[in-house]
XYZ file of C-alpha atoms in Angstrom:
785
model
C 64.971 20.695 -27.160
C 62.187 21.538 -29.358
C 63.280 24.439 -31.669
C 61.199 27.243 -33.061
C 60.688 27.411 -36.850
C 62.272 30.338 -38.324
C 59.389 30.712 -40.844
C 56.024 29.367 -41.059
C 55.274 28.996 -37.390
C 51.575 28.777 -36.651
C 50.651 32.170 -34.841
C 46.999 31.811 -35.633
C 45.792 30.321 -32.366
C 42.740 31.795 -30.902
C 43.282 33.994 -27.938
C 41.314 35.437 -24.928
C 40.011 38.422 -26.707
C 39.103 36.356 -29.777
C 41.092 38.531 -32.081
C 43.836 36.011 -33.245
C 47.546 36.426 -32.610
C 48.747 38.624 -29.765
C 50.641 41.639 -30.744
C 53.654 40.543 -28.913
C 53.934 37.282 -31.054
C 57.199 37.131 -33.122
C 58.255 34.837 -35.950
C 59.395 32.388 -33.249
C 56.152 32.441 -31.402
C 54.476 33.910 -28.404
C 56.310 35.204 -25.301
C 55.556 33.015 -22.320
C 57.356 31.968 -19.022
C 57.529 29.179 -16.561
C 59.317 28.123 -13.467
C 62.118 27.025 -15.799
C 62.546 30.476 -17.432
C 61.226 32.621 -20.105
C 60.679 31.247 -23.647
C 58.777 31.670 -26.858
C 56.397 28.993 -28.146
C 54.684 28.407 -31.407
C 52.233 25.824 -32.528
C 53.366 23.741 -35.531
C 50.774 22.829 -38.344
C 50.997 19.232 -37.049
C 49.833 20.065 -33.718
C 53.165 20.078 -32.047
C 54.923 22.795 -30.116
C 58.145 24.445 -30.868
C 59.816 25.986 -27.733
C 62.677 28.656 -28.037
C 64.597 29.692 -24.880
C 65.005 33.373 -24.211
C 68.114 34.285 -26.052
C 69.013 36.716 -23.231
C 69.263 33.737 -20.818
C 72.961 32.812 -20.309
C 72.169 29.297 -19.330
C 68.642 28.175 -20.339
C 67.081 25.290 -18.416
C 66.976 21.963 -20.047
C 63.689 21.420 -18.456
C 62.169 23.393 -21.207
C 62.267 20.306 -23.322
C 59.283 18.911 -21.360
C 57.085 21.940 -22.100
C 55.454 20.578 -25.321
C 53.989 17.605 -23.422
C 51.733 20.063 -21.435
C 49.424 20.233 -24.447
C 48.951 16.421 -24.558
C 46.519 15.137 -25.452
C 48.192 12.233 -23.588
C 47.129 12.125 -20.013
C 44.780 15.100 -20.331
C 41.510 15.335 -18.578
C 39.267 16.376 -21.482
C 35.923 16.889 -19.728
C 34.481 17.063 -16.179
C 34.241 13.774 -14.468
C 32.458 12.480 -11.389
C 33.418 9.290 -9.775
C 30.977 6.471 -10.479
C 30.537 5.468 -6.763
C 29.846 9.053 -5.758
C 27.211 9.398 -8.434
C 25.414 6.153 -7.367
C 25.653 6.449 -3.674
C 26.193 10.039 -2.960
C 29.010 11.628 -0.722
C 30.677 9.645 2.062
C 33.874 7.852 2.976
C 34.649 5.320 0.254
C 37.768 2.919 -0.054
C 37.045 2.610 -3.802
C 38.692 6.109 -4.281
C 41.596 5.407 -6.562
C 40.285 2.332 -8.105
C 36.705 3.326 -8.963
C 35.882 4.492 -12.502
C 34.883 8.026 -13.481
C 31.910 9.144 -15.469
C 31.993 12.273 -17.906
C 29.506 14.917 -16.857
C 28.764 18.199 -18.694
C 29.920 21.410 -17.133
C 26.448 22.691 -16.683
C 25.609 19.679 -14.522
C 29.008 19.306 -12.690
C 28.977 22.847 -11.308
C 25.451 22.793 -9.934
C 26.073 19.316 -8.419
C 29.298 20.481 -6.883
C 27.646 23.644 -5.518
C 25.066 21.687 -3.705
C 27.757 19.533 -2.043
C 29.570 22.738 -0.877
C 26.186 23.918 0.615
C 25.565 20.683 2.234
C 29.038 20.440 3.946
C 29.281 24.065 5.121
C 25.597 24.008 6.322
C 25.832 20.726 8.121
C 29.453 20.818 9.372
C 30.612 24.296 9.012
C 33.540 25.723 6.907
C 36.183 24.192 9.040
C 35.141 20.886 7.521
C 36.498 22.082 4.114
C 40.159 21.668 3.478
C 41.662 24.048 0.861
C 44.615 22.348 -0.601
C 47.063 23.782 -3.012
C 50.783 24.147 -3.696
C 52.232 27.084 -5.412
C 54.098 25.388 -8.324
C 51.033 25.217 -10.748
C 52.236 28.196 -12.833
C 54.683 30.932 -13.023
C 51.650 33.329 -13.577
C 50.689 35.773 -10.952
C 46.831 35.784 -11.654
C 46.375 32.026 -12.613
C 48.173 31.067 -9.414
C 46.034 28.157 -8.421
C 46.771 28.611 -4.672
C 45.663 32.348 -4.790
C 42.559 31.334 -6.822
C 41.233 28.585 -4.624
C 42.039 30.404 -1.403
C 40.324 33.586 -2.562
C 37.126 31.468 -3.641
C 37.045 29.602 -0.258
C 37.591 32.962 1.739
C 34.526 34.418 -0.166
C 32.669 31.322 0.840
C 33.305 31.613 4.533
C 36.758 30.201 4.921
C 38.425 26.828 5.107
C 40.980 24.705 7.048
C 44.371 25.656 5.705
C 47.900 24.467 5.611
C 51.032 26.333 6.815
C 54.752 26.136 5.677
C 55.826 23.965 2.719
C 57.210 20.430 2.104
C 60.528 22.010 1.009
C 61.028 24.089 4.129
C 58.755 22.665 6.742
C 61.372 22.602 9.554
C 63.213 25.739 8.602
C 60.530 28.322 8.857
C 59.497 27.737 12.419
C 63.132 27.153 13.575
C 64.453 30.297 11.977
C 61.696 32.407 13.545
C 63.113 31.330 16.900
C 66.856 31.387 16.045
C 67.137 34.574 13.864
C 63.642 36.033 14.127
C 62.403 35.614 10.450
C 63.140 33.824 7.250
C 65.678 36.314 5.950
C 68.224 33.614 5.214
C 65.757 31.995 2.831
C 64.142 35.002 1.311
C 66.816 37.459 1.237
C 70.277 35.827 1.564
C 73.624 37.356 0.605
C 73.549 37.239 -3.292
C 75.923 34.791 -5.039
C 77.423 37.809 -6.872
C 78.902 38.968 -3.535
C 80.203 35.356 -2.740
C 81.654 35.092 -6.138
C 83.850 38.204 -5.312
C 84.625 37.556 -1.518
C 84.147 33.996 -0.381
C 87.456 32.078 -0.075
C 86.057 28.682 1.170
C 82.615 27.401 0.548
C 81.765 24.500 3.008
C 78.613 23.057 1.378
C 76.511 20.704 3.449
C 74.186 19.011 1.035
C 75.901 20.754 -1.892
C 74.493 23.348 -4.376
C 73.063 21.135 -6.990
C 73.050 22.800 -10.481
C 69.980 20.884 -11.425
C 67.972 22.736 -8.936
C 68.918 26.111 -10.081
C 67.102 25.522 -13.393
C 63.824 26.190 -11.466
C 62.512 29.298 -9.625
C 58.958 30.074 -8.400
C 57.521 32.666 -10.606
C 60.261 32.041 -13.199
C 63.511 33.502 -13.811
C 64.789 35.110 -16.960
C 68.527 34.679 -16.338
C 69.967 31.562 -14.970
C 73.266 32.839 -13.462
C 74.058 30.649 -10.448
C 76.299 28.239 -12.289
C 78.290 31.115 -13.818
C 78.701 32.883 -10.571
C 80.031 29.741 -8.695
C 82.332 29.201 -11.616
C 83.602 32.831 -11.330
C 84.370 32.195 -7.634
C 86.380 29.146 -8.420
C 88.117 30.922 -11.218
C 89.175 33.571 -8.619
C 90.722 30.904 -6.402
C 87.896 29.963 -3.979
C 87.838 26.412 -2.607
C 84.814 24.222 -2.384
C 84.311 21.418 0.080
C 81.076 19.227 -0.572
C 79.550 17.369 2.341
C 77.156 14.959 0.800
C 76.668 11.304 0.071
C 76.386 12.315 -3.603
C 79.416 13.662 -5.396
C 77.399 15.508 -8.036
C 75.755 17.752 -5.482
C 78.312 20.198 -6.676
C 79.325 20.637 -10.294
C 82.503 18.868 -11.356
C 83.966 22.144 -12.720
C 84.230 23.475 -9.236
C 86.825 20.852 -8.315
C 85.356 20.290 -4.782
C 86.854 18.133 -2.172
C 84.299 15.425 -1.512
C 83.378 14.383 2.064
C 80.800 11.684 2.006
C 79.248 11.208 5.619
C 76.587 8.787 6.435
C 73.249 10.300 5.339
C 71.544 12.345 8.297
C 74.674 12.752 10.420
C 75.633 16.313 9.298
C 74.684 17.582 12.740
C 77.363 15.391 14.467
C 80.017 16.579 11.949
C 79.027 20.264 12.668
C 79.151 19.785 16.447
C 82.614 18.121 16.191
C 83.910 21.147 14.191
C 82.472 23.478 16.861
C 84.309 21.376 19.553
C 87.600 21.836 17.758
C 87.013 25.567 17.474
C 86.071 26.087 21.107
C 88.613 23.573 22.584
C 91.514 25.150 20.679
C 90.307 28.756 21.252
C 89.813 29.359 17.556
C 86.331 30.749 17.736
C 85.397 34.447 17.658
C 84.534 34.985 21.413
C 83.611 38.608 20.831
C 81.117 37.949 18.107
C 79.564 35.061 20.324
C 79.284 37.400 23.346
C 77.905 40.504 21.536
C 75.670 38.762 18.882
C 74.716 35.492 20.225
C 72.272 34.358 23.008
C 73.159 31.181 24.973
C 76.780 30.555 23.798
C 77.746 29.215 27.248
C 74.932 26.640 27.335
C 75.674 25.503 23.805
C 79.566 25.300 24.500
C 78.830 23.307 27.687
C 76.922 20.753 25.468
C 79.540 20.674 22.784
C 82.309 20.094 25.296
C 80.462 17.457 27.273
C 80.400 19.625 30.458
C 76.603 19.129 30.940
C 77.002 15.462 31.428
C 76.641 14.393 27.794
C 79.502 13.030 25.590
C 82.127 15.549 24.589
C 81.414 16.135 20.661
C 84.999 15.408 19.735
C 86.125 14.562 16.212
C 86.546 10.929 17.335
C 83.064 10.908 18.643
C 81.708 12.251 15.258
C 83.723 9.825 13.209
C 81.947 6.899 14.811
C 78.663 8.478 13.784
C 79.282 10.104 10.445
C 82.207 8.135 9.080
C 84.549 11.082 8.371
C 88.017 10.486 9.826
C 88.587 12.441 13.045
C 91.913 13.980 11.706
C 90.131 15.433 8.661
C 87.424 16.904 10.970
C 89.968 18.596 13.123
C 91.891 19.952 10.142
C 88.742 21.191 8.462
C 87.735 23.150 11.577
C 91.175 24.884 11.480
C 90.906 25.644 7.685
C 87.557 27.261 8.265
C 89.198 30.095 10.241
C 91.779 30.638 7.634
C 89.400 31.980 4.968
C 86.460 34.136 4.337
C 84.130 31.153 4.852
C 80.556 30.518 3.776
C 78.702 27.771 5.566
C 76.150 26.759 2.915
C 73.158 24.688 4.262
C 70.945 23.049 1.769
C 67.179 22.749 2.124
C 67.598 18.950 2.042
C 69.296 18.915 5.311
C 66.052 19.888 7.294
C 63.856 17.639 5.073
C 64.647 14.521 7.394
C 63.826 13.360 10.714
C 65.093 15.751 13.312
C 65.690 18.123 10.436
C 65.798 21.298 12.658
C 69.100 20.243 14.151
C 71.494 20.348 11.172
C 70.148 23.879 10.245
C 70.508 25.152 13.791
C 73.972 23.514 14.238
C 75.145 25.004 10.911
C 74.134 28.501 12.177
C 75.919 27.876 15.382
C 79.189 26.882 13.363
C 79.022 30.153 11.358
C 78.530 32.170 14.689
C 81.741 30.517 16.076
C 83.527 31.604 12.998
C 82.399 35.049 13.583
C 82.073 36.014 9.910
C 78.179 36.650 9.929
C 77.564 40.085 8.374
C 80.860 40.090 6.385
C 80.824 39.986 2.467
C 81.217 36.413 1.478
C 81.116 35.016 5.026
C 78.460 33.638 7.362
C 75.955 31.113 6.371
C 73.257 30.704 3.816
C 70.148 28.360 3.571
C 69.309 27.199 0.088
C 72.023 28.185 -2.232
C 71.491 25.697 -5.143
C 67.858 25.119 -4.070
C 66.384 27.421 -6.874
C 67.567 29.528 -9.485
C 66.413 32.709 -7.416
C 68.146 31.901 -4.239
C 71.160 34.192 -4.190
C 70.121 36.061 -7.282
C 69.262 39.212 -5.505
C 65.812 40.595 -4.492
C 63.542 43.390 -5.546
C 62.679 46.050 -2.853
C 59.017 45.865 -3.807
C 56.176 43.478 -4.363
C 54.884 42.210 -7.739
C 51.283 42.035 -9.002
C 49.414 39.670 -6.774
C 45.731 38.362 -6.604
C 44.257 39.288 -3.190
C 43.199 36.048 -1.476
C 40.962 37.950 1.137
C 40.841 36.878 4.802
C 40.138 33.538 6.098
C 37.925 33.527 9.209
C 38.443 29.857 10.041
C 41.482 29.584 12.462
C 42.095 25.825 12.022
C 45.283 24.828 10.247
C 47.805 22.041 9.956
C 51.498 22.018 9.102
C 51.374 21.045 5.426
C 53.023 17.684 5.759
C 50.358 16.343 8.150
C 47.661 16.051 5.475
C 47.113 12.157 6.158
C 46.976 12.810 9.918
C 44.282 15.394 9.350
C 41.977 13.200 7.300
C 42.649 10.081 9.425
C 42.523 11.562 12.945
C 39.732 13.967 13.212
C 39.320 15.204 16.833
C 42.867 14.277 17.898
C 45.335 16.711 19.188
C 48.704 17.568 17.714
C 51.604 19.637 18.855
C 53.187 22.369 16.843
C 55.662 25.145 17.709
C 54.600 25.288 21.292
C 50.900 25.024 20.831
C 48.411 22.133 21.081
C 45.795 21.944 18.205
C 43.071 19.735 17.143
C 42.466 18.168 13.746
C 39.044 19.235 12.372
C 36.685 16.710 10.801
C 37.209 17.255 7.123
C 34.364 16.366 4.973
C 35.234 18.100 1.670
C 38.755 18.321 0.172
C 39.135 21.031 -2.564
C 42.501 20.703 -4.237
C 43.676 23.016 -7.124
C 47.372 23.340 -8.103
C 49.529 20.684 -6.664
C 49.746 16.854 -6.383
C 49.797 15.516 -2.854
C 50.628 12.063 -4.284
C 53.946 13.577 -5.352
C 54.777 15.496 -2.208
C 53.491 13.362 0.614
C 55.188 10.316 2.249
C 53.825 6.812 2.767
C 51.513 6.810 -0.173
C 49.759 3.665 0.953
C 48.638 5.583 4.127
C 47.747 8.615 1.966
C 45.332 6.465 -0.080
C 43.642 5.347 3.037
C 43.391 9.091 4.061
C 41.904 10.152 0.811
C 39.327 7.336 1.238
C 37.847 9.101 4.470
C 36.261 12.521 3.411
C 32.764 12.707 2.018
C 33.860 14.393 -1.253
C 37.223 15.095 -2.910
C 37.341 17.821 -5.608
C 40.470 18.247 -7.794
C 41.164 20.735 -10.723
C 43.717 18.971 -12.944
C 45.053 19.170 -16.536
C 46.247 15.613 -16.134
C 45.162 12.214 -14.852
C 47.502 12.298 -11.986
C 47.282 9.969 -9.027
C 45.500 12.799 -7.194
C 42.875 13.152 -9.937
C 42.280 9.463 -9.842
C 41.562 9.573 -6.212
C 39.054 12.407 -6.603
C 35.260 12.356 -6.707
C 35.101 15.563 -9.021
C 37.722 15.869 -11.596
C 37.538 19.281 -13.135
C 39.659 19.652 -16.406
C 41.961 22.662 -15.895
C 44.050 24.511 -18.465
C 47.814 24.518 -18.470
C 49.698 27.831 -18.426
C 50.076 27.496 -22.257
C 46.283 27.775 -22.691
C 45.790 31.155 -20.991
C 47.189 34.664 -20.630
C 48.895 35.771 -17.542
C 51.688 37.820 -16.033
C 54.875 36.083 -14.837
C 57.532 37.356 -12.552
C 59.680 36.795 -9.379
C 61.212 38.900 -6.785
C 64.535 37.666 -7.754
C 64.515 38.702 -11.417
C 64.816 41.597 -13.767
C 61.896 41.121 -16.131
C 58.054 40.967 -15.804
C 56.927 38.712 -18.584
C 53.632 38.976 -20.596
C 52.655 35.289 -20.762
C 50.605 35.131 -23.984
C 48.247 32.325 -24.565
C 49.801 29.871 -27.096
C 47.045 27.410 -27.716
C 43.334 26.810 -27.363
C 42.275 24.757 -24.259
C 42.543 21.021 -24.665
C 39.122 19.475 -24.772
C 36.623 21.170 -22.354
C 39.498 22.532 -20.046
C 38.840 25.844 -18.332
C 41.183 27.949 -16.242
C 40.726 27.841 -12.438
C 39.270 31.294 -12.401
C 36.553 30.430 -14.881
C 35.827 27.234 -12.858
C 35.643 29.127 -9.591
C 33.864 31.968 -11.006
C 30.975 29.640 -12.299
C 30.940 27.791 -8.906
C 30.900 31.051 -7.048
C 27.953 32.362 -9.060
C 26.080 29.141 -8.401
C 26.668 29.719 -4.666
C 25.569 33.189 -4.688
C 29.070 34.797 -4.128
C 29.900 35.557 -7.710
C 30.466 39.292 -7.520
C 32.582 38.974 -4.248
C 34.889 36.544 -6.050
C 35.072 38.079 -9.499
C 34.462 41.900 -8.686
C 32.791 41.981 -12.098
C 36.049 41.274 -14.111
C 36.941 38.684 -16.575
C 40.422 37.142 -16.657
C 41.734 39.812 -19.117
C 40.167 42.587 -16.974
C 41.952 41.165 -13.846
C 45.392 41.235 -15.691
C 45.051 44.848 -16.686
C 43.848 45.591 -13.166
C 46.673 43.849 -11.331
C 49.302 45.426 -13.635
C 48.012 49.023 -13.431
C 47.271 49.071 -9.761
C 50.743 47.536 -9.058
C 52.338 50.169 -11.365
C 50.540 53.045 -9.784
C 51.522 51.873 -6.227
C 55.222 51.770 -6.791
C 57.599 54.536 -6.035
C 58.346 56.539 -9.334
C 61.862 55.384 -9.462
C 60.753 51.661 -9.672
C 57.423 52.016 -11.707
C 57.466 50.854 -15.372
C 56.708 53.591 -17.843
C 54.732 51.192 -20.055
C 50.955 50.988 -19.538
C 49.340 47.571 -19.748
C 48.678 47.661 -23.570
C 52.339 48.601 -24.171
C 53.582 45.891 -21.755
C 51.489 43.334 -23.479
C 52.384 44.232 -26.866
C 56.161 44.218 -25.978
C 56.020 41.076 -24.146
C 57.996 42.236 -21.069
C 59.016 45.104 -19.120
C 62.197 45.542 -17.067
C 62.070 45.257 -13.177
C 64.288 47.815 -11.690
C 66.565 47.926 -8.681
C 67.394 44.267 -8.105
C 69.525 44.333 -5.049
C 72.559 42.020 -5.677
C 75.302 43.692 -3.450
C 73.872 43.466 0.056
C 75.331 41.258 2.805
C 72.950 39.302 5.179
C 73.079 40.761 8.696
C 75.754 43.497 7.872
C 73.773 45.990 9.850
C 73.250 43.699 12.741
C 77.047 42.868 12.842
C 77.888 46.544 12.777
C 75.343 47.473 15.587
C 73.698 44.475 17.376
C 71.750 46.789 19.596
C 70.599 49.374 17.076
C 69.806 46.756 14.475
C 68.707 44.016 16.708
C 67.110 40.884 15.375
C 63.453 40.077 15.946
C 64.170 37.435 18.426
C 63.369 37.610 22.235
C 67.128 38.449 22.952
C 67.522 40.616 19.725
C 70.499 38.247 19.014
C 71.141 34.927 17.229
C 69.892 32.359 19.752
C 72.203 29.496 20.159
C 69.990 28.534 23.097
C 66.350 29.508 22.781
C 64.617 29.758 26.090
C 61.331 29.737 24.157
C 61.961 26.345 22.501
C 63.379 24.915 25.711
C 60.173 25.915 27.482
C 58.164 23.600 25.199
C 59.864 20.517 26.755
C 60.272 18.787 23.369
C 62.649 15.841 23.612
C 62.819 15.778 19.790
C 63.925 19.504 19.726
C 65.645 20.662 22.824
C 66.653 24.351 23.472
C 69.973 24.294 21.644
C 71.325 22.370 18.488
C 71.940 18.694 19.496
C 72.765 15.399 18.019
C 69.481 13.438 17.966
C 69.844 10.047 16.143
C 66.975 9.499 13.792
C 64.446 6.787 14.741
C 65.557 3.419 13.423
C 63.267 2.077 10.581
C 62.655 -1.132 12.244
C 63.855 -1.478 15.841
C 63.049 -5.129 16.037
C 65.173 -5.925 13.028
C 67.736 -3.046 12.370
C 69.534 -5.125 9.753
C 66.599 -5.595 7.466
C 67.132 -2.311 5.786
C 70.758 -1.613 5.464
C 70.755 0.973 2.708
C 70.051 4.588 3.145
C 67.639 6.027 0.584
C 67.993 9.611 -0.697
C 64.808 10.844 -2.327
C 65.958 14.107 -3.770
C 64.598 16.420 -6.473
C 64.962 15.165 -10.006
C 67.256 16.698 -12.596
C 64.580 16.095 -15.371
C 61.533 17.854 -14.227
C 60.149 20.124 -11.461
C 58.601 17.833 -8.857
C 56.225 15.515 -10.784
C 55.281 18.206 -13.308
C 55.524 16.840 -17.085
C 56.846 13.536 -16.061
C 55.623 12.422 -19.539
C 57.869 15.109 -21.163
C 60.754 14.362 -23.492
C 63.493 15.219 -21.006
C 61.797 13.224 -18.072
C 60.982 10.187 -20.276
C 64.503 10.139 -21.590
C 65.898 9.331 -18.148
C 63.616 6.393 -17.525
C 65.154 2.805 -17.353
C 62.840 0.284 -18.985
C 60.102 2.886 -18.350
C 60.787 3.277 -14.745
C 62.454 5.896 -12.640
C 66.264 5.344 -12.311
C 67.794 4.411 -8.941
C 71.454 5.103 -8.524
C 73.543 2.507 -6.677
C 77.205 2.108 -5.750
C 78.728 -0.697 -7.945
C 79.871 -2.478 -4.807
C 76.282 -2.441 -3.317
C 74.892 -3.664 -6.657
C 77.390 -6.455 -6.983
C 76.464 -7.763 -3.609
C 72.912 -8.077 -4.563
C 73.525 -9.399 -8.059
C 72.218 -6.226 -9.614
C 73.575 -5.061 -12.957
C 73.203 -1.710 -14.700
C 69.833 -1.629 -16.453
C 68.140 -4.202 -14.244
C 64.750 -3.635 -12.795
C 64.942 -3.751 -9.091
C 62.381 -3.947 -6.209
C 63.057 -1.489 -3.340
C 61.348 -2.161 -0.132
C 61.061 -0.479 3.276
C 58.825 -0.777 6.380
C 55.891 1.139 4.737
C 56.065 -0.119 1.020
C 57.950 -1.052 -2.115
C 58.595 0.144 -5.674
C 60.218 -0.845 -8.832
C 62.887 1.220 -10.456
C 65.668 0.824 -12.936
C 69.222 0.356 -11.638
C 72.055 2.822 -12.716
C 75.388 2.049 -11.199
C 77.444 5.001 -10.144
C 80.486 5.569 -7.891
C 79.223 9.286 -7.506
C 76.899 7.604 -4.813
C 78.503 6.743 -1.370
C 78.620 3.116 -0.678
C 75.573 2.001 1.457
C 73.379 4.672 -0.177
C 70.823 4.443 -2.997
C 69.317 7.605 -4.696
C 65.745 7.689 -6.204
C 64.515 11.067 -7.207
C 60.980 12.186 -6.492
C 58.313 12.905 -9.195
C 57.637 9.591 -10.961
C 53.865 9.578 -11.168
C 52.466 7.066 -8.540
C 51.342 3.867 -10.041
C 49.734 1.397 -7.695
C 48.277 -0.711 -10.519
C 50.178 -3.897 -9.608
C 50.007 -4.076 -5.847
C 50.840 -7.819 -5.749
C 54.239 -6.773 -7.256
C 54.871 -3.311 -5.594
C 53.224 -0.391 -3.922
C 54.376 1.641 -7.012
C 55.558 -0.072 -10.057
C 56.944 3.266 -11.658
C 59.460 4.336 -9.058
C 57.884 6.891 -6.815
C 60.138 6.953 -3.581
C 57.351 8.139 -1.420
C 56.003 4.651 -1.675
C 58.897 3.908 0.840
C 59.287 6.926 2.944
C 57.654 7.208 6.402
C 54.936 9.802 7.246
C 56.443 11.281 10.338
C 57.309 14.863 11.177
C 60.669 16.333 11.808
C 59.763 17.170 15.413
C 56.920 18.577 17.536
C 58.493 22.070 16.843
C 57.890 22.061 13.170
C 56.181 18.866 11.982
C 57.958 19.329 8.731
C 58.443 16.856 5.902
C 60.856 13.972 6.391
C 60.869 12.638 2.860
C 64.489 13.223 1.939
C 65.954 10.176 3.791
C 64.789 6.671 4.531
C 66.108 3.040 4.959
C 65.532 0.373 2.391
C 66.726 -2.828 0.944
C 67.061 -3.605 -2.790
C 66.790 -6.725 -4.763
C 66.806 -7.577 -8.381
C 63.334 -8.237 -9.725
C 63.355 -11.310 -11.762
C 59.626 -11.906 -12.149
C 57.130 -10.819 -14.741
C 57.342 -6.991 -15.188
C 53.965 -5.148 -14.762
C 53.265 -2.415 -17.357
C 53.631 1.114 -16.148
C 50.178 2.672 -16.311
C 50.908 5.994 -14.583
C 50.355 7.868 -17.920
C 47.706 5.511 -19.299
C 44.486 7.489 -20.244
C 42.253 4.807 -18.593
C 40.542 6.128 -15.513
């Protein structure tokens, strides 16, 4: 990790007020924050950056090693650019997006040109023809939050077509609204500190990967998840990992590893339920008082509805776990205070609603929901904030205004939106129509990271009249844009960082001058708003520093006295942080509901946990019936089921956040011959003549990619694991769809079901072969454009 110089650090960078170093700067540098945690940063005389983790953090994130790469100048967009074809021919669909060159254009020409295009589109086609794309991971800052900035601007302009839900939790949010009434299992679960004290058995479907706990939206100043799980193990708690990857739980937890066939967790859960019901080991009183539809669910599990009984032998044929172990495990669950931990990855697959719903049903049968250390959790190990506790109040937030345009899409349906204007889609019981999008405005986020079937996404991006992207770096999204507006990174601006799961609000001091002609999103949108005649509505007459002070002071005044910081903005800014009081770390999810199911009823139609949802059943979806069910995922190639024998797991990377700073030190160090590593079981590799360190070609029904082979027995036989986030590189299509190793060149662009239309990018089917031909260069980080 880059280390701060103890003396001589360059603290003379210019800042937003033009006065030189911030008062809060120390000998180690300027206080700052990120999704990976708080740190101090200082410019070196040679232009490099020293990064020092917060000394109060018990387990600083290794991902901070990537931070210096943000300042580049490698990959940086240094000035506004407009695509050559757009300049020559004007707006319109164009298959040259992504391959055409870009022409530098001064800011004072780019902004008026873009304003005229906004006016043309909204005048000719209406505001529903504008899609406002963004994703919330651009910065830990609360003001320079790209999603808030672009949505506020577009709302001032008259609205836009929006997206709902997230790639991470696309299936979970709609399902949980029906089953438990809201997203409390995600936003406010039982804290890990409670589990560390009370849980006797952790049954972890999908694990609790320590790598993911390095990250938290809005930042986190104390990484405590690993220590709390270690404390639970030290107290004597047992861990059982259900995952095709052995390292989805830390080795120090000494977990038993059950490695099912990927995507078959639902079958295993239903078989556990069968044993509990058949042997009378379930909590009948809890199911009667706190659950809706137990009889319907039990009839399905036992096969009394005409379907096959979901016995352990039935499940063994599907998931590969021995029937005897399934039966014994079901009995063990009743002998301990048991936590059913359900990872986000479970629902990020075809039919992803089912394992989440079945896991909740299993917890209901155990009857420990609402008891300290028992019940279920959704997302432990997904972020550093999940299970860290929650604050009972909001943090400073930029008001986005009101969007008068009703049109929306589930976020993972962006390619469908662009390719299928006027067509209907189903979502959560409704029928909706894709509007005809003429202008895409994207700030914060990289759809060429998050989305599936990138070849199809490229075709989708060719269809609008105009694509506008704010980007610090020449990502694939920037290369597919008509207007590329250079945006600052978090290090090049002042902001306020904080998260509802943390104990500190951080003054994020600007560390360096903007690279090239980069501007922050607020400045870009303010200039564009002024050109469009909505300047004051957007800015309220404040510059960025004025907004920071306004957000802080209005937030402080609005808090109850027992929570409000004593420090005014000037004191906060000088100190570099203020404490956030009253983090709730001792609550138990659904404790009140358990104690009084009528007086503390859930916000579901029945007021109870819905093992059978009459509402979902009324939709008539064959891909999401009214109770948890085993629905085999669609085969990748029905006409040739043996063509893709390996399961692909495309999980989050340990070396970066999504695709951010893929060029950073930690991320680059993981590459194999410049390409993303793909882990294979040694037996699968040997059968294909693949050796450790070989470059391999991975192919699926939708595309192919090159990657570097890493052999590991931590991967189940029949499975390959390729993390997301390698920048998409289609520069040698004659060899592979992506030569850098982006798994979304391989994954299918289909929704989880008609209920949620969530992302299914976690799992796929592939074949792997050694690549013996000439190796194309990786150009993903090449400055050419």
